[in-house]
Coordinates of N, CA, C and O in Angstrom, one line a residue:
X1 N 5.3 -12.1 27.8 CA 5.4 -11.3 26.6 C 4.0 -10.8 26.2 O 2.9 -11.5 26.3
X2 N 4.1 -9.7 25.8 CA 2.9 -9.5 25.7 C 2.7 -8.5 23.9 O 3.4 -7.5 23.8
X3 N 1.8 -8.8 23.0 CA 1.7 -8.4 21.6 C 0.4 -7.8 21.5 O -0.5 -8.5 22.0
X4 N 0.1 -6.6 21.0 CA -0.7 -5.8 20.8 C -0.9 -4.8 19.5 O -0.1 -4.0 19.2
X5 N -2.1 -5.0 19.0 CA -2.2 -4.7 17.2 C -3.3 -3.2 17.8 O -4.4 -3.6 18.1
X6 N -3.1 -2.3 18.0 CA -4.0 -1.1 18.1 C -4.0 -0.2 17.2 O -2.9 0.1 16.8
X7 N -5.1 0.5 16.9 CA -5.1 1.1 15.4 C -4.1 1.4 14.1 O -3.8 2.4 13.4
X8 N -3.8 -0.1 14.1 CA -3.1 0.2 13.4 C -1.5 -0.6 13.6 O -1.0 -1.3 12.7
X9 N -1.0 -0.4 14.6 CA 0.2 0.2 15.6 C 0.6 -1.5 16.1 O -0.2 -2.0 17.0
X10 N 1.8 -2.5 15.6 CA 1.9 -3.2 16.3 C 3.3 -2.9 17.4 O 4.4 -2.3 17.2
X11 N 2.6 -3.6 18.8 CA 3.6 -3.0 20.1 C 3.8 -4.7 20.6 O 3.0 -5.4 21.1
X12 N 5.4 -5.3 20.3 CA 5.7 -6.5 21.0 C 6.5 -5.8 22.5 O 7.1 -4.8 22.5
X13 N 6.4 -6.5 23.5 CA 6.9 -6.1 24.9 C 7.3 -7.5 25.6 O 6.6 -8.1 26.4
X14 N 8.8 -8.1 25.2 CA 9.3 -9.2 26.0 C 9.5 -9.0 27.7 O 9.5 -8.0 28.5
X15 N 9.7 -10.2 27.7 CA 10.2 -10.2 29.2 C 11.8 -10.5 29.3 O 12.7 -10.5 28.5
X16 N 11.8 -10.7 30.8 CA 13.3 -10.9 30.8 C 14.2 -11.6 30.4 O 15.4 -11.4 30.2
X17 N 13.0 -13.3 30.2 CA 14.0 -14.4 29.8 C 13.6 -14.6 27.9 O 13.2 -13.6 27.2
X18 N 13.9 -15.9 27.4 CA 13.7 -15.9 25.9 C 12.7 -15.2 25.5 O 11.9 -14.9 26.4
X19 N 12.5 -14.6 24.2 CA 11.4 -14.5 23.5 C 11.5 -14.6 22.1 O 12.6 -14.2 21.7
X20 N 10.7 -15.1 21.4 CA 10.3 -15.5 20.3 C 9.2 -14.7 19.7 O 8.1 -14.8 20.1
X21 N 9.8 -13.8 18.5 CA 8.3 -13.3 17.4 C 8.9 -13.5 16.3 O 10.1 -13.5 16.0
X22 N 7.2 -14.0 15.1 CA 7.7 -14.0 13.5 C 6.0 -13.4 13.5 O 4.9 -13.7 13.8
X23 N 6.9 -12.4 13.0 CA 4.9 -11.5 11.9 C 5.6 -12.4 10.9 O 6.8 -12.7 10.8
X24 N 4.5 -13.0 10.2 CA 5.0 -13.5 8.6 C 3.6 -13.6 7.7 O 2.5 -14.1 7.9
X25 N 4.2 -12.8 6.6 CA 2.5 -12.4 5.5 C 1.1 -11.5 6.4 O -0.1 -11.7 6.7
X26 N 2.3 -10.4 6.7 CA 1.1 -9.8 7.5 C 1.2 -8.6 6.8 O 2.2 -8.6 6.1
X27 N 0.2 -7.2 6.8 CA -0.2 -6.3 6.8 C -0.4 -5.3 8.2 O -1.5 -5.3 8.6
X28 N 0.3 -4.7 8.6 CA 0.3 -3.7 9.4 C 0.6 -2.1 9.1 O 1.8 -1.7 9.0
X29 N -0.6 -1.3 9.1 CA -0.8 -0.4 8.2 C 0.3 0.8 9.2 O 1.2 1.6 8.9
X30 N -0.1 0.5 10.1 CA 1.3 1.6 10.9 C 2.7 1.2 11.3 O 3.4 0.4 10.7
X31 N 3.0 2.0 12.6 CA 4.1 1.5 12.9 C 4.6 0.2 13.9 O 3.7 -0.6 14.2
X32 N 5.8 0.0 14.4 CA 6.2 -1.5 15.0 C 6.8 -0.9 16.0 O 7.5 0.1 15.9
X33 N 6.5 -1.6 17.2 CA 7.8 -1.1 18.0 C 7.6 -2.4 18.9 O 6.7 -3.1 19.3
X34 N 8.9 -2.2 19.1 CA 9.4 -3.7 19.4 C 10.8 -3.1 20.4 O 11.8 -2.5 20.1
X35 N 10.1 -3.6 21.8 CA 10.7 -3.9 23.3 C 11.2 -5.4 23.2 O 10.6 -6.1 22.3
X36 N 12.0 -5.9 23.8 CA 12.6 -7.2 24.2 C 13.8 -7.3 25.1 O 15.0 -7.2 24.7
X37 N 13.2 -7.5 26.1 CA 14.4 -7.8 27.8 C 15.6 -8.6 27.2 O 15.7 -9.1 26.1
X38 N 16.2 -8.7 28.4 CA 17.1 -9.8 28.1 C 16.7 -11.2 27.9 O 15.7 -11.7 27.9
X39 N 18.3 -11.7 27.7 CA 17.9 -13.1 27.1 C 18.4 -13.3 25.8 O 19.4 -12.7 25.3
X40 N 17.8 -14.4 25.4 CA 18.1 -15.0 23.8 C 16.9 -14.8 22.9 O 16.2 -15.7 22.6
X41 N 16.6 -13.4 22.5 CA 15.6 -13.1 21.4 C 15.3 -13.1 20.2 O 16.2 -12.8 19.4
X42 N 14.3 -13.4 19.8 CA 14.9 -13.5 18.1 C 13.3 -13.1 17.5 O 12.3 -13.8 17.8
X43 N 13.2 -11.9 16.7 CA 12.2 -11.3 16.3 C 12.7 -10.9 14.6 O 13.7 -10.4 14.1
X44 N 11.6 -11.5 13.9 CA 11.5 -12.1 13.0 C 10.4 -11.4 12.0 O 9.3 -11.7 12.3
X45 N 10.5 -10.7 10.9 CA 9.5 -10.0 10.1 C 9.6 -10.7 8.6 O 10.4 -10.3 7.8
X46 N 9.1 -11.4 8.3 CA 9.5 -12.5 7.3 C 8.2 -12.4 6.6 O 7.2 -12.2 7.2
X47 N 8.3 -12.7 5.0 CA 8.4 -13.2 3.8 C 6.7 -12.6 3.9 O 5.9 -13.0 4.7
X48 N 6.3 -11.5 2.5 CA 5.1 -10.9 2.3 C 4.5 -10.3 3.6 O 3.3 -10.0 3.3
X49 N 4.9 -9.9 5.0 CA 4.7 -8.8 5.2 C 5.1 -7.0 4.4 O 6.1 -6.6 3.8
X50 N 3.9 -6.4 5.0 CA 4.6 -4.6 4.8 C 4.0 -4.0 6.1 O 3.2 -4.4 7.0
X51 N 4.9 -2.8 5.8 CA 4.7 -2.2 7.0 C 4.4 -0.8 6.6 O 5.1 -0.3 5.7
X52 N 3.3 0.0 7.3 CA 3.2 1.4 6.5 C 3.4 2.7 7.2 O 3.0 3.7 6.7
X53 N 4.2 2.4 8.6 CA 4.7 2.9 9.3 C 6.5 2.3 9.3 O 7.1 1.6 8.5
X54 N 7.0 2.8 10.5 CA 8.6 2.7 10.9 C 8.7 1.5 11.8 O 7.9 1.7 12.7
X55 N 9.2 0.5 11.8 CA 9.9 -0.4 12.2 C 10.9 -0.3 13.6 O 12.0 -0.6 13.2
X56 N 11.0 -0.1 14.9 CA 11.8 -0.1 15.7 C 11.8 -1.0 16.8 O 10.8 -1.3 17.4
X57 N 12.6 -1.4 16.9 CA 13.1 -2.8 17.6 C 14.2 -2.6 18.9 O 15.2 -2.0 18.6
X58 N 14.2 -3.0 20.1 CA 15.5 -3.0 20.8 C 15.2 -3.7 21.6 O 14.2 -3.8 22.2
X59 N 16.5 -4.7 21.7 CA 16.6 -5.8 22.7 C 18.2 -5.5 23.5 O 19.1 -4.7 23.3
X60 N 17.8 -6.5 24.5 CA 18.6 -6.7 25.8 C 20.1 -7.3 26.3 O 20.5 -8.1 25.5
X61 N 20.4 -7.2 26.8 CA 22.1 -8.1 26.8 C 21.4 -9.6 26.5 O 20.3 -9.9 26.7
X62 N 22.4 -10.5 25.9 CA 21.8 -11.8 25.1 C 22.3 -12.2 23.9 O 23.0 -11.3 23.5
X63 N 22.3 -13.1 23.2 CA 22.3 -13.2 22.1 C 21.2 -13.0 21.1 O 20.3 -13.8 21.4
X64 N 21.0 -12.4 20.4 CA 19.9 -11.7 20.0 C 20.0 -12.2 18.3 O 21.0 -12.6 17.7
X65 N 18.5 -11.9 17.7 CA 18.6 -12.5 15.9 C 17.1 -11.4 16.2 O 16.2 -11.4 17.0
X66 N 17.7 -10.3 14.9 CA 16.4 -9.3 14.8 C 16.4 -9.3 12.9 O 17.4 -8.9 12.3
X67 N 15.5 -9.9 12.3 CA 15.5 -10.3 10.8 C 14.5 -9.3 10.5 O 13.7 -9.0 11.3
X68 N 14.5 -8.5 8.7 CA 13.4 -8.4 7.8 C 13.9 -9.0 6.6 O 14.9 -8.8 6.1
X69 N 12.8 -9.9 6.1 CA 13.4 -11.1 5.3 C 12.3 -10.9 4.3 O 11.2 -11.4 4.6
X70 N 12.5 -10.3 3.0 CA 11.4 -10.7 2.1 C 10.0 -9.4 2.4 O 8.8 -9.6 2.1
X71 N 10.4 -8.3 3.0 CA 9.5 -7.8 3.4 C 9.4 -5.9 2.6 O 10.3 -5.4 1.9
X72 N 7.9 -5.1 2.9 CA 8.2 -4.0 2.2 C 7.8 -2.7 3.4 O 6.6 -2.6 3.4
X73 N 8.5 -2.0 4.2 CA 8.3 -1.1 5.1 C 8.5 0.5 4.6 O 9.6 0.9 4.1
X74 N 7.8 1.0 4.7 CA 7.0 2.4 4.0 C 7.9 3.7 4.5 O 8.0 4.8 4.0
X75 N 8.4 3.1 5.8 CA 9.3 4.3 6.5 C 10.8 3.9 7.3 O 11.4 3.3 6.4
X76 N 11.3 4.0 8.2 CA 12.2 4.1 8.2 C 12.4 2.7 9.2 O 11.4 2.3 9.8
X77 N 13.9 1.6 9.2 CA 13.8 0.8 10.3 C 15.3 1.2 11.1 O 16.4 1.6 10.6
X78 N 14.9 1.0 12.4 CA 16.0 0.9 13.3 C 16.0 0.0 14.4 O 15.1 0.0 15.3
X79 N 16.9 -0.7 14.2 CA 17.3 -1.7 15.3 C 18.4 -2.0 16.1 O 19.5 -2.3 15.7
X80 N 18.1 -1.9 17.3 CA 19.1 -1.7 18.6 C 19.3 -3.2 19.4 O 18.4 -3.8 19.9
X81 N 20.5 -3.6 19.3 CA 20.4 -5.0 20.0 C 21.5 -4.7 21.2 O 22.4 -4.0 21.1
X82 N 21.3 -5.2 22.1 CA 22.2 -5.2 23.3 C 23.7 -5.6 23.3 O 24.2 -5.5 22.2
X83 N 24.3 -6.1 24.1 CA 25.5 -6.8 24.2 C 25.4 -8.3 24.2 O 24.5 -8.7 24.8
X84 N 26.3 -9.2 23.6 CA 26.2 -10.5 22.9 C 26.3 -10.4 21.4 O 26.6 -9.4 20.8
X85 N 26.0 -11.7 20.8 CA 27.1 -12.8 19.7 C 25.1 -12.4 19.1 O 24.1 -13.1 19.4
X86 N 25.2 -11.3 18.4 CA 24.0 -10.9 17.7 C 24.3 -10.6 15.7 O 25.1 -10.2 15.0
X87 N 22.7 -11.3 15.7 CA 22.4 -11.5 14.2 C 21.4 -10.6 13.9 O 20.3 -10.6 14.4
X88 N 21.8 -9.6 12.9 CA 20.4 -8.6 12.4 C 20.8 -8.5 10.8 O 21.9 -8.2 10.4
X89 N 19.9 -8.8 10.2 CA 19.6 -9.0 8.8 C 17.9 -8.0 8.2 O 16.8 -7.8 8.7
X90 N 18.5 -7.5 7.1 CA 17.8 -6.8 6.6 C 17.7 -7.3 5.1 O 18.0 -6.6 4.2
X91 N 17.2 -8.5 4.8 CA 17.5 -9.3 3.6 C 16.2 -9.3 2.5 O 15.1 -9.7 2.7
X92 N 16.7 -8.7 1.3 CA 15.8 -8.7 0.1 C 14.6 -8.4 0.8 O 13.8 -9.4 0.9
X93 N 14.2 -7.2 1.5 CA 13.1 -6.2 1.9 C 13.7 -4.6 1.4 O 14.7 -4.0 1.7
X94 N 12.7 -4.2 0.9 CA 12.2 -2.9 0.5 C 12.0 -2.0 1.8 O 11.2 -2.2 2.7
X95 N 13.2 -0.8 1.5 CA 12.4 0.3 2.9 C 12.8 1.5 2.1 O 13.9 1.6 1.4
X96 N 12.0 2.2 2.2 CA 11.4 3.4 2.0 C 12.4 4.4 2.2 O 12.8 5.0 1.3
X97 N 12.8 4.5 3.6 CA 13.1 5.2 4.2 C 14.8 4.7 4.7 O 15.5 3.9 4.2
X98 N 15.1 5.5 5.7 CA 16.7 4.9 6.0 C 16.7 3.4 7.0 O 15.8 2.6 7.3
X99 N 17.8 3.3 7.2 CA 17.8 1.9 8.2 C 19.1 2.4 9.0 O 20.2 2.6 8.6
X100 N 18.7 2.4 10.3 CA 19.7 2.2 11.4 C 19.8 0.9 12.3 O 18.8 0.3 12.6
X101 N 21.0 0.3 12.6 CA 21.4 -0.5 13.2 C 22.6 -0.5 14.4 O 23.7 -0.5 13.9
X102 N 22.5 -0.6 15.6 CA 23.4 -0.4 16.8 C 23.2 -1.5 17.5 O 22.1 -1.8 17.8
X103 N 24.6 -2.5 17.8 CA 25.0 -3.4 18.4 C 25.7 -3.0 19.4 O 26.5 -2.1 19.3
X104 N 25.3 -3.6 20.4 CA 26.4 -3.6 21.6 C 27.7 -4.4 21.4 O 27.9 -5.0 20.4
X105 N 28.6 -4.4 22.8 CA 29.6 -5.3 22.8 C 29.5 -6.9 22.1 O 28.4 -7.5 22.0
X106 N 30.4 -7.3 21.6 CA 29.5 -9.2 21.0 C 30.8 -9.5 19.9 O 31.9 -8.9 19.9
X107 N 30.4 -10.6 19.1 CA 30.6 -10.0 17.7 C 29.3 -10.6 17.2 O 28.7 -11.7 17.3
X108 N 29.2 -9.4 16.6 CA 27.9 -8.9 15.7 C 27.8 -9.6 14.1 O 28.8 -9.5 13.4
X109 N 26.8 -10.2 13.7 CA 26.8 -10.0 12.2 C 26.0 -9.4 11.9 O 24.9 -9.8 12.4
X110 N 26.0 -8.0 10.8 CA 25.2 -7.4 10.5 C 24.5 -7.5 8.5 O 25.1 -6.9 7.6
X111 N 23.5 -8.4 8.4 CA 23.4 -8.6 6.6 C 22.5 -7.7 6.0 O 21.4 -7.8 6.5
X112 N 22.7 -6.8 5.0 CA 21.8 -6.3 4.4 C 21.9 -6.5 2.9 O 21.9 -5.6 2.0
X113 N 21.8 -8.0 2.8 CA 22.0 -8.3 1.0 C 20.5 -8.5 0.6 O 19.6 -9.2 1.1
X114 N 20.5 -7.6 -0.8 CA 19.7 -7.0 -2.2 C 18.3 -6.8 -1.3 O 17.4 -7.5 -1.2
X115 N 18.5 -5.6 -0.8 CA 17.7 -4.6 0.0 C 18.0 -3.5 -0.7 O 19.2 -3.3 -0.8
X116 N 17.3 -2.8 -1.3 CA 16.9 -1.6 -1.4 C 16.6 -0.7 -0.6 O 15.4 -0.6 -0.3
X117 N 17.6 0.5 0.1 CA 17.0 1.4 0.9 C 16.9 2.6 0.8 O 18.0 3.2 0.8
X118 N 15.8 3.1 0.7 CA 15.5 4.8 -0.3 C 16.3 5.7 0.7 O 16.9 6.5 0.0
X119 N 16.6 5.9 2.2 CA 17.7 6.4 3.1 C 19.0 6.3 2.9 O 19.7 6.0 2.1
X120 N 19.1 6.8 4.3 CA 21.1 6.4 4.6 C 20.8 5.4 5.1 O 19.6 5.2 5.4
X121 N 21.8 4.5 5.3 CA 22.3 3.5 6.6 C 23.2 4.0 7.1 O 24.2 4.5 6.5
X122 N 22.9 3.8 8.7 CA 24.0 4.1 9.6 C 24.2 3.1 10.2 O 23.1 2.8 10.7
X123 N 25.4 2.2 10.5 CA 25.6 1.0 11.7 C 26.5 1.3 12.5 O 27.5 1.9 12.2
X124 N 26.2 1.0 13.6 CA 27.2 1.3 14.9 C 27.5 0.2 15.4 O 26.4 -0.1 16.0
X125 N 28.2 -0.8 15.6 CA 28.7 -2.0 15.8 C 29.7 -1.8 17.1 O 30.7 -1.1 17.1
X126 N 29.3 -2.5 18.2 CA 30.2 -3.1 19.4 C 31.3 -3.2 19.1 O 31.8 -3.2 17.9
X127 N 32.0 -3.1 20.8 CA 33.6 -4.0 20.1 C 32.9 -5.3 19.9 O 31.8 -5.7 20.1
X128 N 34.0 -6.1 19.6 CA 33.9 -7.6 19.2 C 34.7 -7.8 17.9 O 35.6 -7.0 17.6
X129 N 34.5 -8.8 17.1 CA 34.5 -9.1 15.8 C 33.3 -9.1 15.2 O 32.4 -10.0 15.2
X130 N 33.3 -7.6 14.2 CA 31.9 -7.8 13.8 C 31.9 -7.8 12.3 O 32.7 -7.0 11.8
X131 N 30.8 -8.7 11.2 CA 30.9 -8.6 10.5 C 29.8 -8.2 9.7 O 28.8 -8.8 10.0
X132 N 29.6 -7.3 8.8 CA 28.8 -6.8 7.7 C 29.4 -6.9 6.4 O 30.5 -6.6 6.0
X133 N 27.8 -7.5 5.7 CA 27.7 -8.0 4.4 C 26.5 -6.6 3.8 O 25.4 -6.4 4.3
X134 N 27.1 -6.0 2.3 CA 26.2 -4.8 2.7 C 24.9 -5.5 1.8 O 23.8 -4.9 1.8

């Protein structure tokens, strides 16, 4: 795995098997983009981070957990999770901008409780049993 902060600009890039990220109480004045292979991933933007750029995340077939928990992002987030029994939460964080979310096959939970989002949301949810809490 490999993480990289360049002007600005954080770039996570998993590999094939597990990976594990938590930014937590950070400042990153640009944007996020966030690669992750297969596997069992779980990328984590938690409590007093902001972001002053857009947010983009996609992971791999797996069971996957993609969180913003407590956080304030300036532009837009979207999050792509592969196929599998996947958790993406958008919980009491501030975005600016819209939020997209696409799950593959699984059953999915998708949470976006007492989030504020100055956009649309659009979710696209797998088959499966999927459940969203808005």
């Amino acid at each position: 795995m490999a993480v990289e902060l360049v002007g600005g600009k954080l770039d996570v890039t998993g590999g094939g098997g597990n990976d594990v990220v938590t930014v937590l109480a950070s400042n990153v004045s640009g944007s996020v983009k966030a690669s992750l292979g297969e596997g069992l991933n779980v990328l984590s933007f938690r409590i007093g981070s902001s972001f002053g750029g857009s947010i983009g995340a996609t992971s791999g077939s797996g069971d996957d957990v993609l969180t913003l928990d407590a956080v304030a992002v300036a532009k837009n987030v979207k999050f792509t999770a592969g196929e599998g029994q996947n958790l993406v939460e958008v919980t009491q964080s501030n975005v600016a901008g819209k939020v997209e979310i696409r799950t593959g096959n699984g059953d999915d939970t998708i949470d976006l409780t007492n989030s504020p989002i100055g956009g649309a949301v659009t979710i696209a949810a797998g088959g499966g049993t999927n459940g969203i809490t808005p």
